[in-house]
Short mmCIF file of C-alpha atoms in Angstrom, two decimals:
data_model
loop_
_atom_site.label_atom_id
_atom_site.label_comp_id
_atom_site.label_asym_id
_atom_site.label_seq_id
_atom_site.Cartn_x
_atom_site.Cartn_y
_atom_site.Cartn_z
CA MET H 18 9.58 -44.12 -22.79
CA ILE H 19 7.85 -47.29 -24.37
CA ARG H 20 4.65 -46.55 -22.33
CA GLN H 21 4.71 -43.15 -24.01
CA ILE H 22 5.42 -44.14 -27.37
CA THR H 23 2.21 -46.79 -26.67
CA ALA H 24 -0.05 -44.06 -25.28
CA LEU H 25 0.79 -42.03 -28.69
CA ILE H 26 -0.01 -44.67 -30.96
CA ALA H 27 -3.16 -45.49 -29.16
CA GLY H 28 -3.97 -41.79 -29.09
CA ILE H 29 -2.90 -41.64 -33.56
CA LEU H 30 -5.83 -44.38 -33.52
CA PHE H 31 -8.05 -42.71 -31.08
CA GLY H 32 -7.45 -39.44 -32.83
CA ALA H 33 -8.08 -40.86 -36.06
CA GLY H 34 -11.39 -42.84 -35.19
CA LEU H 35 -12.81 -39.36 -34.28
CA ALA H 36 -12.15 -38.23 -37.91
CA ILE H 37 -13.26 -40.86 -39.47
CA SER H 38 -16.70 -41.14 -37.89
CA GLN H 39 -16.54 -37.56 -38.03
CA MET H 40 -16.89 -36.95 -34.51
CA VAL H 41 -14.59 -34.46 -34.28
CA ASN H 42 -17.67 -32.27 -35.59
CA PRO H 43 -19.50 -30.46 -33.10
CA ASP H 44 -22.62 -30.22 -36.13
CA LYS H 45 -22.68 -34.01 -36.65
CA VAL H 46 -23.12 -34.85 -32.79
CA LEU H 47 -25.61 -32.14 -32.08
CA SER H 48 -27.55 -33.41 -35.16
CA PHE H 49 -27.57 -36.75 -33.34
CA LEU H 50 -28.64 -35.13 -29.64
CA ASP H 51 -31.41 -33.23 -31.85
CA ILE H 52 -34.25 -36.29 -32.06
CA ALA H 53 -37.21 -34.03 -32.33
CA GLY H 54 -35.11 -32.55 -35.67
CA ARG H 55 -33.58 -33.94 -38.31
CA TRP H 56 -32.15 -36.62 -36.46
CA ASP H 57 -28.58 -38.44 -38.00
CA PRO H 58 -28.46 -41.26 -35.65
CA SER H 59 -24.51 -42.29 -36.76
CA LEU H 60 -23.13 -41.63 -33.02
CA ALA H 61 -24.90 -44.27 -31.87
CA LEU H 62 -23.16 -46.52 -34.70
CA VAL H 63 -19.62 -44.91 -33.55
CA MET H 64 -20.31 -46.02 -29.84
CA GLY H 65 -21.09 -49.30 -30.98
CA GLY H 66 -18.66 -50.31 -33.02
CA ALA H 67 -15.95 -49.16 -30.31
CA LEU H 68 -18.32 -51.07 -27.48
CA ALA H 69 -18.09 -54.19 -29.99
CA VAL H 70 -14.57 -53.73 -30.06
CA THR H 71 -13.72 -52.89 -26.68
CA PHE H 72 -15.93 -55.52 -24.85
CA VAL H 73 -14.35 -58.42 -26.46
CA GLY H 74 -10.81 -56.97 -26.70
CA TYR H 75 -11.24 -56.00 -22.57
CA ARG H 76 -11.68 -59.75 -21.98
CA LEU H 77 -9.30 -60.74 -23.66
CA VAL H 78 -6.77 -58.33 -21.95
CA LEU H 79 -7.89 -58.77 -18.85
CA GLY H 80 -7.62 -62.52 -18.95
CA ARG H 81 -4.04 -62.12 -18.85
CA GLY H 82 -3.27 -60.86 -15.79
CA GLN H 83 -1.13 -58.22 -16.45
CA PRO H 84 -0.40 -55.10 -18.65
CA VAL H 85 2.88 -56.08 -20.93
CA PHE H 86 4.47 -52.46 -20.16
CA ALA H 87 2.98 -51.87 -16.60
CA ASP H 88 2.53 -53.97 -13.44
CA ARG H 89 -1.22 -53.75 -12.93
CA PHE H 90 -4.53 -52.57 -14.94
CA GLU H 91 -5.26 -49.63 -13.06
CA LEU H 92 -9.04 -49.86 -13.24
CA PRO H 93 -11.88 -47.99 -11.24
CA THR H 94 -12.83 -48.94 -7.71
CA ALA H 95 -16.04 -47.12 -7.20
CA ARG H 96 -19.22 -49.25 -7.17
CA ASP H 97 -21.86 -47.16 -5.79
CA LEU H 98 -23.96 -44.54 -7.94
CA ASP H 99 -23.47 -41.51 -5.82
CA SER H 100 -24.67 -38.09 -5.98
CA ARG H 101 -21.31 -36.93 -7.23
CA LEU H 102 -21.79 -38.70 -10.44
CA LEU H 103 -25.41 -38.37 -11.22
CA ALA H 104 -24.65 -34.31 -10.67
CA GLY H 105 -21.32 -34.58 -12.73
CA ALA H 106 -22.95 -36.72 -15.90
CA GLY H 107 -26.03 -34.31 -15.61
CA ILE H 108 -23.25 -31.40 -15.65
CA PHE H 109 -21.63 -32.58 -18.34
CA GLY H 110 -24.54 -33.80 -20.33
CA ILE H 111 -25.68 -30.12 -20.20
CA GLY H 112 -22.14 -28.61 -21.87
CA TRP H 113 -22.08 -31.22 -24.21
CA GLY H 114 -25.65 -30.60 -25.39
CA LEU H 115 -25.05 -26.46 -25.57
CA VAL H 116 -21.56 -26.72 -27.82
CA GLY H 117 -21.46 -30.43 -29.59
CA PHE H 118 -17.81 -31.15 -27.76
CA CYS H 119 -17.20 -33.44 -25.09
CA PRO H 120 -13.44 -33.71 -24.16
CA GLY H 121 -12.24 -36.13 -26.63
CA PRO H 122 -13.50 -34.65 -29.87
CA ALA H 123 -12.42 -30.98 -28.62
CA LEU H 124 -8.68 -31.51 -28.06
CA ALA H 125 -8.65 -33.64 -31.43
CA SER H 126 -10.05 -30.77 -32.66
CA LEU H 127 -7.24 -28.86 -32.19
CA ALA H 128 -5.36 -30.48 -35.31
CA PHE H 129 -8.00 -28.32 -37.98
CA ALA H 130 -6.57 -25.05 -35.92
CA ARG H 131 -9.76 -23.53 -34.81
CA PHE H 132 -9.57 -20.72 -32.60
CA ASP H 133 -13.18 -21.91 -31.65
CA SER H 134 -11.52 -25.40 -30.35
CA VAL H 135 -9.16 -23.41 -28.43
CA LEU H 136 -11.42 -21.40 -26.34
CA PHE H 137 -13.83 -24.36 -25.45
CA ILE H 138 -10.63 -26.32 -24.55
CA LEU H 139 -9.51 -23.46 -22.00
CA ALA H 140 -12.83 -23.23 -20.91
CA MET H 141 -12.52 -26.87 -20.35
CA LEU H 142 -9.28 -26.93 -18.26
CA ALA H 143 -10.72 -24.26 -16.05
CA GLY H 144 -14.07 -25.66 -15.28
CA ALA H 145 -11.59 -29.05 -14.38
CA ALA H 146 -9.69 -26.45 -12.05
CA LEU H 147 -12.74 -25.52 -10.44
CA TYR H 148 -13.98 -28.68 -9.68
CA ILE H 149 -9.84 -29.46 -7.95
CA GLY H 150 -10.37 -26.46 -5.93
CA ALA H 151 -14.47 -27.30 -4.88
CA ASP H 152 -12.86 -30.10 -4.01
CA ARG H 153 -9.84 -29.62 -1.77
CA TYR H 154 -12.42 -26.97 0.23
CA ARG H 155 -14.66 -29.25 0.70
CA LEU H 156 -18.05 -27.33 -1.17
CA LEU H 157 -18.76 -31.09 -3.44
CA PRO H 158 -20.77 -33.74 -1.27
CA LYS H 159 -18.84 -36.55 -0.24
CA THR H 160 -17.82 -39.85 -2.48
CA SER H 161 -19.53 -42.44 -1.06
CA MET S 157 -38.79 -38.61 -38.04
CA VAL S 158 -36.63 -37.38 -40.25
CA ILE S 159 -33.32 -38.95 -40.61
CA GLU S 160 -30.50 -37.43 -42.57
CA ASN S 161 -26.87 -37.44 -43.46
CA PHE S 162 -26.61 -40.95 -41.66
CA THR S 163 -22.94 -41.96 -42.59
CA PRO S 164 -23.29 -45.68 -41.09
CA VAL S 165 -20.39 -47.09 -42.49
CA SER S 166 -17.69 -44.21 -41.35
CA ALA S 167 -19.25 -44.26 -37.94
CA LEU S 168 -18.98 -47.91 -37.28
CA ILE S 169 -15.34 -48.03 -39.20
CA GLY S 170 -14.17 -44.91 -36.57
CA GLY S 171 -15.88 -46.38 -34.18
CA ALA S 172 -13.92 -49.89 -34.00
CA PHE S 173 -10.36 -47.55 -34.07
CA ILE S 174 -11.44 -45.86 -31.11
CA GLY S 175 -12.25 -48.91 -29.69
CA LEU S 176 -9.20 -50.49 -30.80
CA ALA S 177 -7.12 -47.77 -29.33
CA ALA S 178 -9.05 -48.49 -25.90
CA VAL S 179 -8.15 -51.96 -26.09
CA LEU S 180 -4.27 -51.09 -26.62
CA LEU S 181 -4.14 -48.40 -24.06
CA LEU S 182 -5.29 -51.42 -21.71
CA ALA S 183 -3.34 -54.04 -22.90
CA LEU S 184 0.01 -52.39 -22.80
CA ASN S 185 -0.03 -49.87 -20.45
CA GLY S 186 -3.13 -50.98 -18.02
CA ARG S 187 -5.05 -47.58 -18.44
CA ILE S 188 -8.64 -47.03 -19.30
CA ALA S 189 -8.86 -44.47 -22.21
CA GLY S 190 -11.27 -41.84 -20.57
CA ILE S 191 -9.93 -38.85 -22.12
CA SER S 192 -11.22 -36.47 -19.66
CA GLY S 193 -9.63 -38.51 -16.90
CA ILE S 194 -6.53 -38.40 -19.03
CA ALA S 195 -5.96 -34.92 -19.49
CA GLY S 196 -7.76 -34.16 -16.01
CA GLY S 197 -4.59 -36.09 -14.52
CA LEU S 198 -2.16 -33.32 -16.18
CA LEU S 199 -3.81 -30.78 -13.46
CA ARG S 200 -2.10 -32.21 -10.46
CA PRO S 201 0.13 -35.15 -11.96
CA ALA S 202 1.85 -37.66 -10.11
CA PRO S 203 5.27 -37.55 -10.33
CA GLY S 204 6.36 -39.60 -13.76
CA ASP S 205 2.56 -39.53 -14.55
CA ALA S 206 2.23 -36.94 -16.93
CA GLY S 207 4.44 -37.78 -19.95
CA TRP S 208 2.04 -41.20 -21.32
CA ARG S 209 -0.91 -38.07 -20.93
CA ILE S 210 0.74 -36.03 -22.91
CA ALA S 211 1.72 -38.31 -25.33
CA PHE S 212 -1.85 -39.31 -25.57
CA ILE S 213 -3.11 -36.15 -26.22
CA VAL S 214 -0.66 -35.02 -28.76
CA GLY S 215 -1.34 -38.03 -30.69
CA LEU S 216 -5.12 -37.99 -30.64
CA VAL S 217 -4.53 -34.25 -32.41
CA ILE S 218 -2.39 -36.08 -34.99
CA GLY S 219 -4.80 -38.87 -35.73
CA ALA S 220 -7.63 -36.47 -36.63
CA GLY S 221 -5.38 -33.91 -38.21
CA LEU S 222 -3.48 -37.43 -40.07
CA TYR S 223 -7.23 -38.31 -41.31
CA GLY S 224 -9.23 -35.47 -41.10
CA LEU S 225 -7.37 -32.65 -43.08
CA PRO S 226 -6.75 -34.80 -46.23
CA ALA S 227 -10.07 -36.09 -45.73
CA GLY S 228 -11.78 -32.23 -45.95
CA VAL S 229 -13.82 -33.54 -42.89
CA PRO S 230 -15.74 -30.53 -41.86
CA ILE S 231 -15.80 -28.48 -38.17
CA ILE S 232 -18.82 -26.39 -37.84
CA ILE S 233 -18.94 -24.96 -34.56
CA ASP S 234 -22.07 -22.86 -34.35
CA ALA S 235 -22.12 -22.07 -30.82
CA SER S 236 -20.89 -18.02 -29.96
CA VAL S 237 -18.48 -17.55 -27.74
CA PRO S 238 -20.50 -16.61 -24.03
CA VAL S 239 -21.86 -20.61 -25.45
CA LEU S 240 -18.70 -21.97 -26.15
CA LEU S 241 -17.14 -20.80 -22.57
CA ILE S 242 -20.18 -21.64 -20.44
CA GLY S 243 -20.06 -25.22 -22.42
CA GLY S 244 -16.40 -25.91 -21.87
CA LEU S 245 -16.78 -24.72 -18.40
CA LEU S 246 -19.44 -27.36 -17.61
CA VAL S 247 -17.79 -30.21 -19.31
CA GLY S 248 -14.56 -29.86 -17.46
CA PHE S 249 -16.01 -29.79 -14.20
CA GLY S 250 -19.19 -32.41 -14.71
CA THR S 251 -16.92 -34.70 -16.69
CA ARG S 252 -14.19 -34.44 -13.35
CA LEU S 253 -17.09 -34.37 -10.95
CA GLY S 254 -18.83 -37.27 -12.75
CA GLY S 255 -15.58 -39.60 -13.27
CA GLY S 256 -15.45 -40.09 -16.62
CA CYS S 257 -17.06 -38.60 -20.06
CA THR S 258 -18.10 -40.40 -23.25
CA SER S 259 -15.01 -42.58 -24.14
CA GLY S 260 -14.44 -43.15 -20.28
CA HIS S 261 -17.96 -44.35 -19.57
CA GLY S 262 -19.88 -44.75 -22.32
CA VAL S 263 -16.93 -47.29 -24.18
CA CYS S 264 -14.35 -48.05 -21.65
CA GLY S 265 -16.58 -48.64 -18.63
CA ILE S 266 -19.79 -49.64 -20.58
CA ALA S 267 -17.55 -52.75 -22.09
CA ARG S 268 -16.61 -53.61 -18.29
CA LEU S 269 -20.43 -53.78 -17.93
CA SER S 270 -20.19 -50.95 -14.68
CA LYS S 271 -23.12 -49.71 -13.60
CA ARG S 272 -21.64 -46.20 -12.66
CA SER S 273 -20.82 -45.88 -16.38
CA ILE S 274 -24.11 -47.19 -17.41
CA VAL S 275 -26.00 -44.77 -15.43
CA ALA S 276 -23.50 -41.66 -16.20
CA THR S 277 -24.09 -42.57 -19.98
CA LEU S 278 -27.69 -42.74 -20.07
CA THR S 279 -27.55 -39.63 -17.58
CA PHE S 280 -25.30 -37.41 -19.64
CA MET S 281 -26.99 -38.82 -22.93
CA ALA S 282 -30.16 -37.62 -21.56
CA ALA S 283 -29.53 -34.36 -20.34
CA ALA S 284 -27.32 -33.96 -23.51
CA VAL S 285 -30.89 -34.47 -25.73
CA ILE S 286 -33.05 -32.36 -23.65
CA THR S 287 -30.48 -29.35 -23.73
CA VAL S 288 -30.35 -29.44 -27.50
CA PHE S 289 -34.06 -29.95 -27.65
CA VAL S 290 -34.66 -26.54 -25.43
CA MET S 291 -31.90 -25.05 -27.16
CA ARG S 292 -33.35 -25.43 -30.86
CA HIS S 293 -36.86 -26.00 -30.29
CA VAL S 294 -37.84 -24.00 -27.39
CA VAL S 295 -35.63 -20.95 -27.42
CA GLY S 296 -33.98 -20.99 -30.90
CA GLY S 297 -37.32 -22.36 -32.35
#
């Protein structure tokens, strides 16, 4: 139960950050990605602000050896640059550029009760399910 | 280059909130705040592993609404329904295949100086910039 409460609090802070920075607005995100148009560099500072905190905070936290309410830190173990990583990032980038939503802002935007958000999220879940199916039937390149 | 609608202060403050959320989730629950991974894990959850994921996503919506609704943050979605659906499919598939999105790779992974996350972030940023260029200045130009 305690881990659900802490996750809820972290989620609220994360969602507030997305709203404060206006990253929940696809139009603002596309203005950042449109470097040949009327460019809005804000997103670079959102990432910069987040990274400034995580860069220092992660070091302090990981130095403690153990999380407060769990046995261990669950960190990614993969190290190699494989075709899945590159293809996945490329495919994600195309979708992000088409609409201006990445997963966090898309889910957070449910707060604004927009039908467009719901459609995007359903398609996103279908895409994730498609990945699970393709992975199960070995249609994807092997992980290294 | 023409710079417009630049909001540096709210961008930095919002970014710091996102960073704080990621640090808290690691410090308390030992988890990486990658949204595609948190949400994707709900499609085939391990026993007892769904609750915190749902709680985080519910929090995400509450947090965005708590600030965004009273502040009147605009949500402008220009994409047509077919583009929305194709974009959503690509984002869902690509983030699972690539093991992360803007938050997991871009914020959490880069903070750990993960080579995979740095390469993934550069790749999806480049792909998104090229896509916007093609859609706005080649196709839509």
